[in-house]
């Protein structure tokens, strides 16, 4: 017996006391969990489903929150990029006029680079049907502000960004991919926009986007003192090292006071963080959304705990109470959200959209080089549209309501004292033809609408109630006169 016992002991591995138990415990726990899942398959499936929904929703929302609010913008030293605004009495974030932009560029001491951009629509012609393209006219310095360079080719130079400069174009990555299948030989090839031939000189990187532009062309604008009150150029700047946004704003506000004394126009200036401008409006809603999905995850955890701890009724009852409280909080929040959405949808906008169809038409090419040719085209288009069966009213407008700003400029009122520099009024205006007001059921509160009496050469306008109350409070605005400041 002793010999046999010794022979058996010789087969036992040489391990320290307690080691075998420690090494096998995770495996035992795993086996126990698997057995439990097999015994209660329905409960296990519900638990897995609850966890999957809670974790999936939380992960998706947190990914959005992280990419929008926690991840820096895809530009070198993006914290040094700012948006520069012209400050008006009724608009504290107006774009600049070109003369003002030129003053900001030449007389500031806080920016390492400053540039601007203005959206426009170009018509791409050539192979296939004409296509409207979202274009951005920019200063040559815009890429210096954002610290980017084209993926292929080059950006246009200051010499090319001058009146009468060459017709060159830089493509966005998406436009290059969708229209030219990422062909690297696109550089140097001609593209026709609005009847003019442009040379492709560059393609921007994939992660560079600027105001949803598909192509970029040089601004090529001359400084005209008469346009100091015409605001159209969104302006951006890169701060010098060591200069904060607050310091830059203070310095530019001082410059604005000096320009107001010099030119007698409204020259208020402000600088804001570009990051805050881009993501500021969505931070708070995303935080609320993230908090809501965390509550959903907690409810999912409570559901799983309830499923697993149902032979323990007291503890399970407490979980049910907590779960009901969380669910009630979510229901109240969802109800408020639905109510606000319903109020927004039922709010009176002042225009009728039911049955209305809107589309863009932009004539291009040699046939429409002059303003007279363009006006003739639109008048002919208007007449043709009125003959279509089933069409009740036809109207043309340069900018649709609540979709985009119109054009703007500072004005003076006939018979009134000159406006103080800080109070110079800025007026948005649009051009229209035909029965635009009638087609959208926009009422004329006083006077009459535009008709055939308001032919080319006449100077008649419609104003809204806000302008009447501001410029002629308590007076009849019919017959009053105003013009460019």
Short mmCIF file of C-alpha atoms in Angstrom, two decimals:
data_model
loop_
_atom_site.label_atom_id
_atom_site.label_comp_id
_atom_site.label_asym_id
_atom_site.label_seq_id
_atom_site.Cartn_x
_atom_site.Cartn_y
_atom_site.Cartn_z
CA UNK A 1 0.00 0.00 0.00
CA UNK A 2 2.81 2.38 0.81
CA UNK A 3 4.46 1.70 -2.53
CA UNK A 4 1.21 2.34 -4.40
CA UNK A 5 0.60 5.55 -2.45
CA UNK A 6 4.07 6.79 -3.30
CA UNK A 7 3.53 6.00 -6.95
CA UNK A 8 0.29 8.04 -6.98
CA UNK A 9 1.90 10.98 -5.22
CA UNK A 10 4.68 11.09 -7.80
CA UNK A 11 2.09 12.01 -10.46
CA UNK A 12 0.78 15.11 -8.60
CA UNK A 13 2.26 18.40 -10.02
CA UNK A 14 4.47 20.40 -7.73
CA UNK A 15 2.24 23.46 -6.99
CA UNK A 16 2.04 25.84 -4.10
CA UNK A 17 -0.85 25.46 -1.63
CA UNK A 18 -3.96 27.31 -2.80
CA UNK A 19 -2.69 27.79 -6.36
CA UNK A 20 -4.99 25.20 -7.91
CA UNK A 21 -8.07 26.80 -6.35
CA UNK A 22 -7.05 30.29 -7.48
CA UNK A 23 -6.38 29.24 -11.06
CA UNK A 24 -9.67 27.39 -11.46
CA UNK A 25 -12.03 29.95 -9.88
CA UNK A 26 -12.56 32.11 -13.05
CA UNK A 27 -13.25 28.98 -15.04
CA UNK A 28 -15.68 27.75 -12.41
CA UNK A 29 -17.47 31.12 -12.39
CA UNK A 30 -17.73 31.03 -16.17
CA UNK A 31 -19.14 27.50 -16.12
CA UNK A 32 -21.63 28.52 -13.44
CA UNK A 33 -22.76 31.52 -15.51
CA UNK A 34 -23.19 29.38 -18.63
CA UNK A 35 -25.27 26.85 -16.70
CA UNK A 36 -27.43 29.68 -15.36
CA UNK A 37 -27.98 31.03 -18.86
CA UNK A 38 -28.97 27.60 -20.10
CA UNK A 39 -31.43 27.02 -17.24
CA UNK A 40 -33.17 30.40 -17.75
CA UNK A 41 -32.88 31.02 -21.44
CA UNK A 42 -35.87 33.35 -21.69
CA UNK A 43 -34.72 35.53 -18.80
CA UNK A 44 -31.18 35.51 -20.16
CA UNK A 45 -32.38 36.61 -23.59
CA UNK A 46 -34.34 39.50 -22.11
CA UNK A 47 -31.33 40.59 -20.04
CA UNK A 48 -29.02 40.51 -23.05
CA UNK A 49 -31.57 42.44 -25.14
CA UNK A 50 -31.99 45.11 -22.43
CA UNK A 51 -28.23 45.54 -22.07
CA UNK A 52 -27.76 45.64 -25.85
CA UNK A 53 -30.36 48.38 -26.31
CA UNK A 54 -29.09 50.47 -23.40
CA UNK A 55 -25.42 50.19 -24.28
CA UNK A 56 -26.05 50.61 -28.01
CA UNK A 57 -28.04 53.84 -27.66
CA UNK A 58 -25.60 55.24 -25.10
CA UNK A 59 -22.60 54.42 -27.26
CA UNK A 60 -24.15 55.99 -30.36
CA UNK A 61 -25.09 59.24 -28.60
CA UNK A 62 -21.77 59.49 -26.76
CA UNK A 63 -19.95 59.04 -30.08
CA UNK A 64 -21.83 62.05 -31.47
CA UNK A 65 -21.22 64.04 -28.27
CA UNK A 66 -17.52 63.20 -28.32
CA UNK A 67 -17.00 64.09 -31.99
CA UNK A 68 -18.90 67.38 -31.71
CA UNK A 69 -17.98 68.77 -28.30
CA UNK A 70 -14.85 66.98 -27.09
CA UNK A 71 -12.85 66.50 -30.28
CA UNK A 72 -10.89 69.54 -31.54
CA UNK A 73 -11.75 70.92 -34.97
CA UNK A 74 -9.65 69.35 -37.77
CA UNK A 75 -7.36 72.35 -38.18
CA UNK A 76 -3.87 72.99 -36.80
CA UNK A 77 -4.12 74.93 -33.52
CA UNK A 78 -7.85 75.33 -34.03
CA UNK A 79 -8.17 77.19 -30.72
CA UNK A 80 -6.44 80.16 -32.40
CA UNK A 81 -9.12 80.52 -35.09
CA UNK A 82 -11.79 83.17 -34.62
CA UNK A 83 -14.79 84.62 -36.44
CA UNK A 84 -14.74 88.39 -36.94
CA UNK A 85 -18.05 90.25 -37.14
CA UNK A 86 -19.32 93.66 -38.13
CA UNK A 87 -21.59 94.84 -35.31
CA UNK A 88 -24.81 96.60 -36.35
CA UNK A 89 -27.72 97.88 -34.20
CA UNK A 90 -29.97 95.08 -35.45
CA UNK A 91 -27.25 92.55 -36.21
CA UNK A 92 -24.33 91.86 -33.88
CA UNK A 93 -22.86 89.12 -36.08
CA UNK A 94 -22.98 90.68 -39.55
CA UNK A 95 -20.48 89.84 -42.27
CA UNK A 96 -18.06 92.54 -43.39
CA UNK A 97 -18.15 94.79 -46.39
CA UNK A 98 -15.04 94.53 -48.54
CA UNK A 99 -13.69 98.00 -47.65
CA UNK A 100 -14.15 97.20 -43.96
CA UNK A 101 -12.46 93.82 -44.38
CA UNK A 102 -9.51 95.53 -46.07
CA UNK A 103 -9.22 97.94 -43.13
CA UNK A 104 -9.35 95.06 -40.64
CA UNK A 105 -6.63 93.24 -42.54
CA UNK A 106 -4.25 96.15 -42.92
CA UNK A 107 -4.72 97.83 -39.53
CA UNK A 108 -5.06 95.03 -36.98
CA UNK A 109 -2.26 93.97 -34.63
CA UNK A 110 -3.69 90.72 -33.27
CA UNK A 111 -4.14 88.44 -36.29
CA UNK A 112 -1.50 86.30 -37.93
CA UNK A 113 -3.86 85.89 -40.90
CA UNK A 114 -7.34 87.07 -41.83
CA UNK A 115 -9.53 85.91 -44.72
CA UNK A 116 -13.10 85.92 -45.93
CA UNK A 117 -15.60 84.00 -48.01
CA UNK A 118 -18.93 84.63 -49.72
CA UNK A 119 -21.26 81.92 -51.09
CA UNK A 120 -22.41 81.95 -54.69
CA UNK A 121 -23.98 79.55 -57.14
CA UNK A 122 -22.17 78.57 -60.32
CA UNK A 123 -23.64 76.58 -63.20
CA UNK A 124 -21.42 73.74 -64.37
CA UNK A 125 -21.84 73.05 -68.08
CA UNK A 126 -20.16 70.66 -70.45
CA UNK A 127 -20.93 66.94 -70.47
CA UNK A 128 -24.51 66.22 -69.53
CA UNK A 129 -27.13 68.61 -68.21
CA UNK A 130 -26.19 71.91 -66.57
CA UNK A 131 -25.69 71.55 -62.83
CA UNK A 132 -25.85 74.14 -60.08
CA UNK A 133 -22.78 73.96 -57.86
CA UNK A 134 -22.35 75.39 -54.37
CA UNK A 135 -19.32 77.63 -54.80
CA UNK A 136 -17.42 79.82 -52.37
CA UNK A 137 -15.62 82.97 -53.45
CA UNK A 138 -12.78 83.47 -50.99
CA UNK A 139 -9.75 85.60 -50.40
CA UNK A 140 -6.42 83.95 -51.11
CA UNK A 141 -5.57 84.19 -47.40
CA UNK A 142 -8.41 81.91 -46.27
CA UNK A 143 -6.21 78.78 -46.22
CA UNK A 144 -3.67 80.60 -44.05
CA UNK A 145 -6.41 81.17 -41.47
CA UNK A 146 -7.33 77.48 -41.30
CA UNK A 147 -3.78 76.23 -41.76
CA UNK A 148 -4.58 73.78 -44.56
CA UNK A 149 -3.13 73.11 -47.97
CA UNK A 150 -4.61 71.26 -50.97
CA UNK A 151 -4.26 67.51 -51.18
CA UNK A 152 -3.38 67.89 -54.86
CA UNK A 153 -2.01 70.92 -56.63
CA UNK A 154 -2.13 74.34 -54.98
CA UNK A 155 -4.34 77.15 -53.70
CA UNK A 156 -4.64 80.43 -55.58
CA UNK A 157 -2.21 83.23 -54.81
CA UNK A 158 -2.70 86.86 -53.80
CA UNK A 159 -1.74 87.87 -57.33
CA UNK A 160 -4.53 85.68 -58.72
CA UNK A 161 -7.01 87.12 -56.23
CA UNK A 162 -7.12 90.51 -57.93
CA UNK A 163 -9.75 92.09 -60.21
CA UNK A 164 -9.33 90.67 -63.70
CA UNK A 165 -7.25 87.77 -62.41
CA UNK A 166 -7.20 84.32 -64.02
CA UNK A 167 -10.18 81.98 -63.84
CA UNK A 168 -8.94 79.23 -61.51
CA UNK A 169 -10.83 76.82 -59.29
CA UNK A 170 -9.99 74.52 -56.37
CA UNK A 171 -12.23 71.48 -55.89
CA UNK A 172 -13.48 70.04 -52.62
CA UNK A 173 -12.60 66.40 -52.01
CA UNK A 174 -16.22 65.30 -52.31
CA UNK A 175 -16.75 67.13 -55.61
CA UNK A 176 -13.52 65.66 -57.01
CA UNK A 177 -14.62 62.19 -55.93
CA UNK A 178 -18.22 62.37 -57.15
CA UNK A 179 -17.63 64.17 -60.46
CA UNK A 180 -14.18 62.94 -61.50
CA UNK A 181 -13.83 59.59 -59.68
CA UNK A 182 -10.77 60.88 -57.75
CA UNK A 183 -8.80 61.22 -61.01
CA UNK A 184 -5.35 62.64 -60.10
CA UNK A 185 -4.93 63.98 -63.64
CA UNK A 186 -7.70 66.55 -63.05
CA UNK A 187 -5.11 69.27 -62.39
CA UNK A 188 -4.82 71.66 -65.30
CA UNK A 189 -8.07 70.56 -66.92
CA UNK A 190 -10.73 73.13 -67.88
CA UNK A 191 -14.19 73.36 -66.32
CA UNK A 192 -16.95 75.66 -67.54
CA UNK A 193 -18.88 77.62 -64.93
CA UNK A 194 -21.44 80.22 -66.00
CA UNK A 195 -20.06 80.07 -69.52
CA UNK A 196 -16.48 80.87 -68.45
CA UNK A 197 -13.58 78.43 -68.55
CA UNK A 198 -11.81 77.79 -65.24
CA UNK A 199 -8.56 75.89 -64.77
CA UNK A 200 -8.49 73.30 -61.99
CA UNK A 201 -5.41 74.05 -59.88
CA UNK A 202 -6.05 72.04 -56.71
CA UNK A 203 -8.11 69.57 -54.68
CA UNK A 204 -8.67 70.08 -50.95
CA UNK A 205 -8.17 67.32 -48.32
CA UNK A 206 -11.01 64.99 -47.37
CA UNK A 207 -11.53 66.48 -43.89
CA UNK A 208 -11.60 70.12 -45.00
CA UNK A 209 -15.05 71.64 -45.38
CA UNK A 210 -15.96 75.30 -45.40
CA UNK A 211 -19.59 76.37 -45.41
CA UNK A 212 -20.57 73.28 -47.47
CA UNK A 213 -18.75 74.52 -50.55
CA UNK A 214 -18.12 72.16 -53.44
CA UNK A 215 -15.66 74.40 -55.27
CA UNK A 216 -13.58 77.45 -54.33
CA UNK A 217 -12.78 80.41 -56.58
CA UNK A 218 -10.84 83.64 -55.87
CA UNK A 219 -12.92 86.62 -54.79
CA UNK A 220 -11.09 89.03 -57.14
CA UNK A 221 -12.90 92.07 -55.77
CA UNK A 222 -11.83 95.72 -56.01
CA UNK A 223 -12.04 98.12 -53.09
CA UNK A 224 -14.96 100.46 -53.75
CA UNK A 225 -15.55 103.07 -51.01
CA UNK A 226 -19.18 103.33 -52.09
CA UNK A 227 -19.76 99.74 -50.90
CA UNK A 228 -18.57 100.30 -47.33
CA UNK A 229 -22.11 99.68 -46.12
CA UNK A 230 -22.67 96.52 -48.21
CA UNK A 231 -22.04 93.51 -45.98
CA UNK A 232 -21.47 90.11 -47.57
CA UNK A 233 -18.04 88.74 -46.60
CA UNK A 234 -17.94 86.27 -43.70
CA UNK A 235 -14.57 86.87 -42.06
CA UNK A 236 -12.26 84.53 -40.17
CA UNK A 237 -8.88 85.09 -38.54
CA UNK A 238 -5.98 83.20 -36.96
CA UNK A 239 -4.78 84.81 -33.77
CA UNK A 240 -1.13 85.58 -33.24
CA UNK A 241 0.62 83.29 -30.70
CA UNK A 242 -0.18 84.36 -27.16
CA UNK A 243 -3.23 86.45 -28.13
CA UNK A 244 -6.53 85.30 -26.65
CA UNK A 245 -9.96 85.73 -28.22
CA UNK A 246 -10.85 88.25 -25.53
CA UNK A 247 -7.72 90.29 -26.21
CA UNK A 248 -8.38 90.21 -29.95
CA UNK A 249 -11.98 91.34 -29.43
CA UNK A 250 -10.87 94.27 -27.28
CA UNK A 251 -8.25 95.35 -29.81
CA UNK A 252 -10.68 95.14 -32.73
CA UNK A 253 -13.37 97.03 -30.85
CA UNK A 254 -10.87 99.85 -30.37
CA UNK A 255 -10.11 99.73 -34.10
CA UNK A 256 -13.84 99.91 -34.81
CA UNK A 257 -14.17 103.13 -32.82
CA UNK A 258 -11.30 104.66 -34.80
CA UNK A 259 -12.83 103.61 -38.12
CA UNK A 260 -16.22 105.05 -37.10
CA UNK A 261 -14.62 108.43 -36.41
CA UNK A 262 -12.74 108.27 -39.71
CA UNK A 263 -15.53 107.17 -42.04
CA UNK A 264 -18.71 108.07 -40.19
CA UNK A 265 -20.23 104.59 -40.69
CA UNK A 266 -21.09 101.94 -38.16
CA UNK A 267 -17.78 100.21 -37.52
CA UNK A 268 -18.47 98.06 -34.50
CA UNK A 269 -16.29 94.93 -34.54
CA UNK A 270 -16.37 91.75 -32.48
CA UNK A 271 -14.31 88.54 -32.38
CA UNK A 272 -15.63 85.17 -31.24
CA UNK A 273 -14.03 81.74 -30.95
CA UNK A 274 -14.57 79.81 -34.18
CA UNK A 275 -15.09 76.63 -32.17
CA UNK A 276 -17.87 78.24 -30.13
CA UNK A 277 -19.46 79.61 -33.31
CA UNK A 278 -19.46 76.15 -34.92
CA UNK A 279 -20.60 73.99 -31.97
CA UNK A 280 -21.96 76.48 -29.44
CA UNK A 281 -25.62 76.12 -30.42
CA UNK A 282 -25.61 72.32 -30.18
CA UNK A 283 -23.68 71.87 -26.92
CA UNK A 284 -26.64 72.20 -24.57
CA UNK A 285 -29.06 69.98 -26.57
CA UNK A 286 -26.37 67.29 -26.83
CA UNK A 287 -25.76 67.40 -23.08
CA UNK A 288 -29.47 66.93 -22.41
CA UNK A 289 -29.59 64.09 -24.93
CA UNK A 290 -26.58 62.40 -23.33
CA UNK A 291 -28.20 62.67 -19.90
CA UNK A 292 -31.39 61.14 -21.27
CA UNK A 293 -29.63 58.12 -22.77
CA UNK A 294 -27.77 57.55 -19.49
CA UNK A 295 -31.18 57.35 -17.83
CA UNK A 296 -32.17 54.81 -20.48
CA UNK A 297 -29.05 52.78 -19.62
CA UNK A 298 -29.93 52.91 -15.91
CA UNK A 299 -33.45 51.69 -16.70
CA UNK A 300 -31.95 48.85 -18.71
CA UNK A 301 -29.73 47.92 -15.74
CA UNK A 302 -32.76 48.04 -13.42
CA UNK A 303 -34.66 45.76 -15.79
CA UNK A 304 -31.84 43.22 -15.76
CA UNK A 305 -31.56 43.40 -11.97
CA UNK A 306 -35.31 42.86 -11.64
CA UNK A 307 -35.11 39.82 -13.87
CA UNK A 308 -32.24 38.31 -11.90
CA UNK A 309 -33.50 39.21 -8.40
CA UNK A 310 -37.27 38.44 -8.74
CA UNK A 311 -36.94 34.79 -5.16
CA UNK A 312 -35.86 38.42 -3.41
CA UNK A 313 -39.06 40.53 -3.55
CA UNK A 314 -38.07 43.40 -1.20
CA UNK A 315 -34.94 44.34 -3.14
CA UNK A 316 -36.75 43.83 -6.44
CA UNK A 317 -39.55 46.17 -5.33
CA UNK A 318 -37.02 48.89 -4.62
CA UNK A 319 -35.58 48.49 -8.10
CA UNK A 320 -39.06 48.72 -9.60
CA UNK A 321 -39.67 52.01 -7.77
CA UNK A 322 -36.36 53.42 -9.01
CA UNK A 323 -37.09 52.25 -12.54
CA UNK A 324 -40.54 53.85 -12.53
CA UNK A 325 -39.05 57.14 -11.32
CA UNK A 326 -36.45 57.16 -14.09
CA UNK A 327 -39.03 56.21 -16.71
CA UNK A 328 -41.36 58.98 -15.49
CA UNK A 329 -38.54 61.54 -15.82
CA UNK A 330 -37.89 60.39 -19.37
CA UNK A 331 -41.60 60.49 -20.24
CA UNK A 332 -41.94 64.04 -18.94
CA UNK A 333 -38.92 65.14 -20.98
CA UNK A 334 -40.22 63.38 -24.08
CA UNK A 335 -43.65 64.94 -23.60
CA UNK A 336 -42.17 68.44 -23.38
CA UNK A 337 -40.11 67.78 -26.49
CA UNK A 338 -43.18 66.60 -28.44
CA UNK A 339 -45.17 69.60 -27.21
CA UNK A 340 -42.48 72.06 -28.33
CA UNK A 341 -42.22 70.33 -31.69
CA UNK A 342 -45.99 70.56 -32.12
CA UNK A 343 -45.94 74.27 -31.23
CA UNK A 344 -43.17 74.92 -33.75
CA UNK A 345 -45.06 73.10 -36.49
CA UNK A 346 -48.32 74.95 -35.78
CA UNK A 347 -46.70 78.37 -35.41
CA UNK A 348 -47.90 80.94 -37.92
CA UNK A 349 -45.01 81.75 -40.26
CA UNK A 350 -46.76 84.36 -42.38
CA UNK A 351 -46.40 82.33 -45.58
CA UNK A 352 -48.43 79.49 -47.07
CA UNK A 353 -46.35 76.52 -48.14
CA UNK A 354 -49.13 74.02 -48.95
CA UNK A 355 -49.29 73.49 -52.68
CA UNK A 356 -46.29 75.75 -53.31
CA UNK A 357 -43.36 74.56 -55.40
CA UNK A 358 -39.99 76.34 -55.33
CA UNK A 359 -37.00 75.76 -57.58
CA UNK A 360 -33.84 77.60 -58.60
CA UNK A 361 -33.06 78.84 -62.09
CA UNK A 362 -29.74 80.52 -62.88
CA UNK A 363 -29.06 81.42 -66.52
CA UNK A 364 -25.45 81.07 -67.61
CA UNK A 365 -23.37 81.36 -70.74
CA UNK A 366 -22.72 83.90 -73.45
CA UNK A 367 -26.46 84.51 -73.98
CA UNK A 368 -26.78 85.98 -70.47
CA UNK A 369 -23.64 88.04 -70.00
CA UNK A 370 -25.43 91.37 -69.48
CA UNK A 371 -27.94 92.29 -66.78
CA UNK A 372 -30.48 93.20 -69.47
CA UNK A 373 -30.27 89.69 -70.95
CA UNK A 374 -30.74 88.11 -67.53
CA UNK A 375 -33.77 90.28 -66.76
CA UNK A 376 -35.28 89.42 -70.15
CA UNK A 377 -34.78 85.71 -69.42
CA UNK A 378 -36.62 85.90 -66.11
CA UNK A 379 -39.51 87.89 -67.56
CA UNK A 380 -39.88 85.35 -70.35
CA UNK A 381 -39.70 82.51 -67.81
CA UNK A 382 -42.41 84.16 -65.74
CA UNK A 383 -44.73 84.47 -68.75
CA UNK A 384 -44.19 80.83 -69.74
CA UNK A 385 -44.86 79.53 -66.23
CA UNK A 386 -48.18 81.36 -66.06
CA UNK A 387 -49.42 79.40 -69.10
CA UNK A 388 -48.89 75.96 -67.51
CA UNK A 389 -52.26 74.26 -66.83
CA UNK A 390 -53.06 73.98 -63.13
CA UNK A 391 -50.73 76.79 -62.07
CA UNK A 392 -52.66 79.50 -60.21
CA UNK A 393 -49.98 82.06 -59.33
CA UNK A 394 -46.33 82.48 -60.30
CA UNK A 395 -43.80 84.63 -58.51
CA UNK A 396 -40.04 85.06 -58.70
CA UNK A 397 -37.84 86.13 -55.76
CA UNK A 398 -34.09 86.46 -55.39
CA UNK A 399 -34.04 84.77 -51.95
CA UNK A 400 -36.66 82.47 -50.43
CA UNK A 401 -38.10 83.43 -47.02
CA UNK A 402 -36.56 81.84 -43.90
CA UNK A 403 -33.99 80.07 -46.05
CA UNK A 404 -31.24 82.60 -46.65
CA UNK A 405 -30.48 86.23 -46.09
CA UNK A 406 -31.02 88.64 -48.93
CA UNK A 407 -28.64 91.42 -49.86
CA UNK A 408 -28.12 94.28 -47.46
CA UNK A 409 -26.77 97.78 -47.06
CA UNK A 410 -26.83 100.82 -44.81
CA UNK A 411 -29.48 103.41 -45.67
CA UNK A 412 -30.29 107.04 -45.02
CA UNK A 413 -33.77 108.49 -44.63
CA UNK A 414 -34.81 111.52 -46.67
CA UNK A 415 -35.47 114.55 -44.52
CA UNK A 416 -33.99 112.96 -41.41
CA UNK A 417 -30.80 113.99 -39.61
CA UNK A 418 -27.77 111.79 -40.45
CA UNK A 419 -27.62 108.66 -38.36
CA UNK A 420 -25.06 108.49 -35.62
CA UNK A 421 -22.21 106.11 -36.48
CA UNK A 422 -23.34 103.56 -33.90
CA UNK A 423 -26.96 103.66 -35.09
CA UNK A 424 -26.58 103.42 -38.87
CA UNK A 425 -29.47 101.14 -39.99
CA UNK A 426 -28.77 98.01 -41.99
CA UNK A 427 -31.55 96.88 -44.34
CA UNK A 428 -31.97 93.47 -45.97
CA UNK A 429 -33.57 93.58 -49.40
CA UNK A 430 -34.71 91.18 -52.13
CA UNK A 431 -35.93 91.43 -55.70
CA UNK A 432 -39.22 89.94 -56.80
CA UNK A 433 -41.43 89.68 -59.87
CA UNK A 434 -45.02 88.67 -60.49
CA UNK A 435 -47.46 87.32 -57.92
CA UNK A 436 -44.94 86.15 -55.36
CA UNK A 437 -46.84 87.62 -52.42
CA UNK A 438 -50.17 86.21 -53.58
CA UNK A 439 -48.73 82.75 -54.26
CA UNK A 440 -47.55 82.46 -50.64
CA UNK A 441 -50.54 84.38 -49.23
CA UNK A 442 -48.36 87.12 -47.76
CA UNK A 443 -50.70 90.05 -47.06
CA UNK A 444 -50.02 93.68 -47.97
CA UNK A 445 -50.98 95.59 -44.82
CA UNK A 446 -51.00 99.04 -46.36
CA UNK A 447 -50.69 100.46 -49.86
CA UNK A 448 -50.33 98.09 -52.81
CA UNK A 449 -48.06 95.36 -54.09
CA UNK A 450 -45.63 95.61 -56.99
CA UNK A 451 -47.14 95.29 -60.46
CA UNK A 452 -46.64 96.34 -64.08
CA UNK A 453 -46.48 100.00 -63.07
CA UNK A 454 -43.14 99.30 -61.36
CA UNK A 455 -41.14 98.87 -64.54
CA UNK A 456 -37.41 99.12 -65.02
CA UNK A 457 -36.21 102.58 -64.09
CA UNK A 458 -38.84 103.20 -61.41
CA UNK A 459 -37.83 103.32 -57.76
CA UNK A 460 -40.65 101.74 -55.80
CA UNK A 461 -40.32 99.30 -52.92
CA UNK A 462 -42.33 97.33 -50.39
CA UNK A 463 -41.19 97.38 -46.77
CA UNK A 464 -42.19 95.21 -43.84
CA UNK A 465 -43.86 96.33 -40.64
CA UNK A 466 -40.60 96.18 -38.69
CA UNK A 467 -38.95 98.75 -40.96
CA UNK A 468 -41.99 101.02 -40.87
CA UNK A 469 -42.05 100.97 -37.06
CA UNK A 470 -38.31 101.60 -36.81
CA UNK A 471 -37.89 104.40 -39.33
CA UNK A 472 -41.31 106.11 -39.21
CA UNK A 473 -42.90 105.29 -35.84
CA UNK A 474 -46.44 106.58 -35.59
CA UNK A 475 -46.35 107.84 -39.20
CA UNK A 476 -47.75 106.69 -42.52
CA UNK A 477 -44.76 105.16 -44.39
CA UNK A 478 -46.46 105.36 -47.80
CA UNK A 479 -44.62 107.90 -49.94
CA UNK A 480 -41.55 108.10 -47.72
CA UNK A 481 -38.14 107.94 -49.38
CA UNK A 482 -34.82 106.41 -48.43
CA UNK A 483 -31.61 105.45 -50.21
CA UNK A 484 -28.06 104.16 -49.74
CA UNK A 485 -26.13 105.78 -46.88
#
